[in-house]
Structures are given as C-alpha cells and as structure tokens.
Amino acid sequence: MCGIVGYVGSRAATPIVIEGLKRLEYRGYDSAGLAVLTDGHIEIRREVGKLSGLIEMLHTQPADGCVALGHTRWATHGKPSRRNAHPHPNRNGDIVVVQNGIVENFRELRAELESEGVEFRSDTDTEVIVHLISLYYQDGRDLAEATRLALTHLRGPSALVVLSSREPDRLITARLGNAGGVSIGYGEGEMFIASDMTAILEHTQRIAFLEPRQMAVVTQHDAHFFDLDGVPLTVQVHRMAWDPVSAAKGEYRHFMQKEIYEQAQTLTDTIRGRVDFSTGDVELHQVTLTAARAQALSQIITVACGTSYFAGLVGQFMFEELANLPVRVDYGSEFRYRNPVMDDKTLFVAITQSGETVDTLAALEEARNKGAHLASIVNVIGSQAARLADSLITMQVGPEIGVASTKAFTASLVDQYLLAIHLGTLRGALGARRRRQLLDDLARLPALVSRVLDVAQQPHYEQLAQRFHDFNNFLFLGRGINYPIALEGALKLKEISYIHAEGYPAGEMKHGPIALIDERMPVVTIAVQDRVYDKMVSQIEQVKARNGIVIAVATEGDEFIRTKADYVLYVPPTPPLLAPILSVIPLQLLAYHMAVWRGCDVDQPRNLAKSVTVE
C-alpha cells in the first residue's frame, strides 16, 4: 500500500506534499521520496526507511518549487533501498513517476526496453513505466498522450502520477483497475492529487475521483479527464464533509461497500514486501519456522471463528496441495472444550481479524501448552493473538469497520496461500518452476479482482436485490475449494440482510436440502469451470427440475451456463487455488445490495459485534 501526494499551485509545494504523506504513512514506510520542479528542472530527494528520514534529508538538501509529487512506499519489486524508492526518473531526468500498484508483466517489458538500450537503475517494476513514457514522449506527443500510450502496455492494477520539466504547469495522473484510488482536489488557484483524500482535506473539500481506466491532466486551475482511449470525460466534483467518519467513507455509502471495493488494493498490499517476483521467492519475515522443523511437521491444525473459519477451510486445500501436510480445521469455540491431539510436530494456525477473539485465544493457549508451533494470521498489529504467536502474518488491509468481514477474508486467503508456498519450499515439496508459476498467478490476482469489481457490473446486483429482497430463505451450494465460499456467501446474507440462508456442499443436496427447493427458495451456485464443473451443472439441473430459481457464479465466457441458470454473475478464469477469492466477491456484493434494499443497518447489523471478546 503506497501513498501518493501531488500539488500544482503558487504556494511552496514541499511542505504541502510532506504533510499529506504524513497522513498516508500508514500505507507504507519502507522508503519515501519527493520530486519538485525547481528553476526548470526536477530535484529528487529519496530516503530509505520512514518518512522522518526524508524530512531530515530536506533540512540539509532543501527542494523548493510550486509543483511537486511525493511517495511513501511499501515494497513489492525490489528491496527497500534509496535506489528503489520513488519517484523514478527517466534517463535524462526530465520525467518522473510515482506509482501505487503492480506491473504484472514488468519482466517482459523490462527485457524489451533493455534490448532497445534502456539502462535500468532500480529493481522496481515502476521504472518500466517512466521509460515507456519517455519513449513515447517524442515526435510531437505531449505528456498526457505519451502517458496514455505507455499505459496500454501495462497489465495489473496501478495508480500513478507523472511530472515532466518540459511541461512544468501540470501533473498527469491515471488509474488502472480498482487497486489504488486517485482523489483530485480543487482549491483556489491550486490543485491537489492524493491516493487517499484524507491527505488533502485540510486544503479542500471539493474532490473528484478517478474510476478505473481514467486519467486526468491537472493544472493550477483545473483538471481535464479522459478515458484510456483518449475520449474526454465529464467527472463529478463532490463536496466532502469534514467529519472523520464521512471522510473515511469517501464516495461510498457504507463502510462495507468501501471495503468490498478496496479488495483489489488490499490484496496488492497483502502481497507487497512478501514476494520477490524477480527471483520467485516468498519472504515472510515474521515466520520463524525453520526448514528442519517444517520438514518434521506431521499436521496442521487451523482454528478460527465465523468468517475466518471458512477462510481456514479454503486454506486446507492450499496447505494439503502445496505443503503436502494433512490439515484439520476447527471452530475455536469447539476446539477449546476437547482434548485435541497435537504436539511439537504440529503447526497451529490461528486466523482472527481482530486478534482478540476469545475462543481463538483459548485455542492458542492450549496449542502452546502442547508444544505446537503457533502461527497467527491477524489484521491488528499488537493484538493478543499476534503477541502469543511464534510466527506472525499480518493481513495488511487497514482498519475493517464494517462488522461483516470482506477484505480481511480475502486477505487471509492470500496469506494462507503464501504460507503454504513457504512451507512447501521449506519441506522440499515445491520446486522453483512450480513456485514461480504460483506466484505469477498471484501477481495477476489484483487485476482479476478489479474486473469483478467493475462498477459497470453494479446494476446486475441491484436488479437481483430488487427481485429477491423480500424472499426469506436462500440455499448456497459449492463443491471442493468453493464449498467454503458457499458457507461464506450464506453467512454474509444472514449477517446483514437478516435473511435465513444455508451453505451446503453441492453433492449433499440430495441428502436432505433438496426437499426444500421450490419457486420461493433461490439457490446460489458456485459453478466456475474447474474439475467439478460438470457435477455443479448437474446440481443446477436438479434444482431447475424442481422449479427452483438458480443464481450462478460462473466463469467469463461460459455461455452454456446461461442455458441452465436463471441469473449468472461472471468472474474471470483463474487457477483453482485462487478461484475462491474471485468467487466470494459476487456473494459479498449480492448480500450488500440485498441489505440496502431491505433497509438494514449494513455496517452495524443487529446483535453483532466486530470482535467477540467474551464467551
């Protein structure tokens, strides 16, 4: 999660950018940097570590001007260092770029650029962007057109800002995919850019937001918007309330809605600093399990509650396939009242967003007493579950305000995926080629999530909610790794819309639930094209034979499913171990829109709390 701030105006830009970065430092503190237009050229200051290091540098090496951009970094490609810090310049130093996101195809782009004689001075994926812009910034093209053409080569979600000394009166900003928001603030004779509007609300409350595949030319007095095909756009300027809650929600109606749409970004953040895509290595710095102890493991026990329990059920498939270990998943509330069999050859994995769930903490204590190696996957740094653990993985999604978990759920799936790859490597169960393929699949994930979250899909969910919001019962069916997603989809609908819903393994439908199916029992099926696809189609046919209504989550391009289901929600194709991360998002959106139509309190459902700290 990187922070970006830009300024174009008549005031001294450096203090404005630095103050904005202070508000965004939670998004990244591996390094920080600043580029300022000074007397017709660009001055760059970069320092490794927290923002305070850059501020100290500016005391001895000041940079003054009225146009500037700044960045605070959480590393993905390239270790934290001064050379890898943003902004990144082109060879001549007359263009600089800052970015938040991942360039999935950076290896191919870098190889092509190097073959044309471009010399790279960092290990980052971002540097390919500035060199691409530089190549296009000739033959009469302006900076905006050069940036637009460069972006056509990029795969993966990104937000970026570009500055050139040859066009000193403007900044160019763009957004690819849902990862990385861009807020553009309107002042009096000055304009602001930030990856989160909280960085600029001190200066303006008039904010415009870039949607995916949009860009803007920002000058001192205005902003002009285009799509990535170069077509001019009219973008609404919002007047934002000054209170902290409204500011935190931004343009969203509810925190849950915001957190659903943040998932392309939060998954990018979850990957950041943990994968070296150049070498194909997973680097979990707070996982202390040695190769010797990993090779001696005889089992994994995962314990969690609620949504986190369903995440553990998905993780079971990952650990068994990639680490070649048997896995048992249990509810914390049940585990604590048994005498579970485990010893020092057990890896005990606790999944808890808050890190304070009482039943999960009790299970951790039991596992510690029996000598197991404790690993906690948590979102709250410093929580009890984090302190108890021998090994720690933080979700890195930021605060999750909505009681019904969304972004923490998908982040915990990626965390388990990374841990499974790490374990498989330590145990010798994964070779380098297989590991690189798994990580290349992961690099593409945020962009795929962004496609699922395309705002153009929202009317489909609103239409479904309008059609079904007065129904009282739903059945969710899934099979294999997507069975836990059926459970999670049913839970989301129950939690926030108060509709009775049940998740069930599809193959078990005929062992009881089939008796409930009629025209008042909608059945949501996860029927993506995987190895159990034909069996899921068979389940759909059985539902339809009994006058049931079928809403199918299916793979893009699958037109056959339209002949079987009444309604279809599409997700992009992806490898099986990552498919649940895409499959769950339509179910989150369906539950959200159903709750809105029913007039429910989406963020604070009745009788529920975010963290269950009492039994």
CSV table of C-alpha atoms in Angstrom, one decimal, residues 19 32 129 198 221 330 369 371 387 453 457 488 497 515 522 533 536 554 590:
chain,number,residue,atom,x,y,z
A,19,GLU,CA,2.2,16.9,5.4
A,32,ALA,CA,9.9,7.9,0.9
A,129,ILE,CA,6.6,3.0,-16.7
A,198,THR,CA,-7.7,12.4,3.8
A,221,HIS,CA,-6.7,26.0,-12.1
A,330,ASP,CA,-11.9,-26.4,13.8
A,369,ASN,CA,0.8,-25.8,26.2
A,371,GLY,CA,4.3,-27.7,22.2
A,387,ARG,CA,1.8,-11.5,20.8
A,453,LEU,CA,-15.5,-5.0,-9.1
A,457,GLN,CA,-21.5,-4.7,-13.0
A,488,GLU,CA,-19.4,-17.6,3.5
A,497,SER,CA,-29.9,-8.7,5.5
A,515,ALA,CA,-36.8,-31.3,-0.1
A,522,PRO,CA,-33.5,-19.2,-4.6
A,533,TYR,CA,-17.9,-28.1,-13.1
A,536,MET,CA,-22.2,-28.5,-10.4
A,554,ALA,CA,-19.7,-18.7,-13.4
A,590,LEU,CA,-25.2,-9.6,-3.5
